[in-house]
Coordinates of C-alpha atoms in Angstrom, one line a residue:
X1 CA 6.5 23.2 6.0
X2 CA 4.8 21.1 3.2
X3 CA 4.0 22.2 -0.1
X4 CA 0.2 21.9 -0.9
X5 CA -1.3 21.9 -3.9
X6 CA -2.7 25.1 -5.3
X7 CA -5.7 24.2 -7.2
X8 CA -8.8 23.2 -4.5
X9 CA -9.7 20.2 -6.4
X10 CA -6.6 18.6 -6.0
X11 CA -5.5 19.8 -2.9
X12 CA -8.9 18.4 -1.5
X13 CA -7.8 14.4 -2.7
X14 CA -4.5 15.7 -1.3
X15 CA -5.8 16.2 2.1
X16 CA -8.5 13.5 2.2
X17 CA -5.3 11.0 1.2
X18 CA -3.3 12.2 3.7
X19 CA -6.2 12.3 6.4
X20 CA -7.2 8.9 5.4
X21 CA -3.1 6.8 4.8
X22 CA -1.7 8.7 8.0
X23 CA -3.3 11.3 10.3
X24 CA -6.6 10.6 12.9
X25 CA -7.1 14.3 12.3
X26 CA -7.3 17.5 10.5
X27 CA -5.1 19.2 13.2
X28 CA -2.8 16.5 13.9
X29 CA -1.8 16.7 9.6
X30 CA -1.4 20.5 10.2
X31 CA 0.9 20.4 12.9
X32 CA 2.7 17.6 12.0
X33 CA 3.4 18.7 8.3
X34 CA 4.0 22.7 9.4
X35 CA 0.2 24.0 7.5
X36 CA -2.4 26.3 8.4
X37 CA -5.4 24.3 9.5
X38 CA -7.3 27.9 8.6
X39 CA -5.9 27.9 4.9
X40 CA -6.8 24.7 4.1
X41 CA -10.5 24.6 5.5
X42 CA -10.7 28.3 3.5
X43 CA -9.5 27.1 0.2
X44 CA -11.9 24.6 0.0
X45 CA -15.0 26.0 1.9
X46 CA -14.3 27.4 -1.5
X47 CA -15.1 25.0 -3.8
X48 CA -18.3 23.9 -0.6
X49 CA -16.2 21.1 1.1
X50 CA -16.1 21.5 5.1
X51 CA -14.2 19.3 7.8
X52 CA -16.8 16.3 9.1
X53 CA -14.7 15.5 12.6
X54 CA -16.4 12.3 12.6
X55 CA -15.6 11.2 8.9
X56 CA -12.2 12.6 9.4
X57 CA -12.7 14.1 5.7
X58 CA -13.7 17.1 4.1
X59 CA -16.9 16.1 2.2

């Protein structure tokens, strides 16, 4: 299992990098780096920042 980021702010550029460099999708990141897809998209719904599918981003 990764280690994340605790503050939202950074884990959002965190994900979005990762989603971005390496990963066609929010669930292939999770399973591929051990996270909870559910954590992630509630710590930063949060801060207002959901999942767009088609952007492959939280925005």
């Amino acid at each position: 299992m990764t280690t994340i980021p605790k503050d939202p702010v950074i884990l959002l550029s965190f994900i979005n990098t990762k989603l971005r460099d390496h990963y066609s999708s929010l669930d292939a990141l999770c399973e591929d780096l051990g996270l909870s897809e559910n954590e992630i998209t509630s710590k930063l719904s949060a801060i207002d920042y959901q999942y767009d599918q088609s952007r492959n981003q939280f925005v």
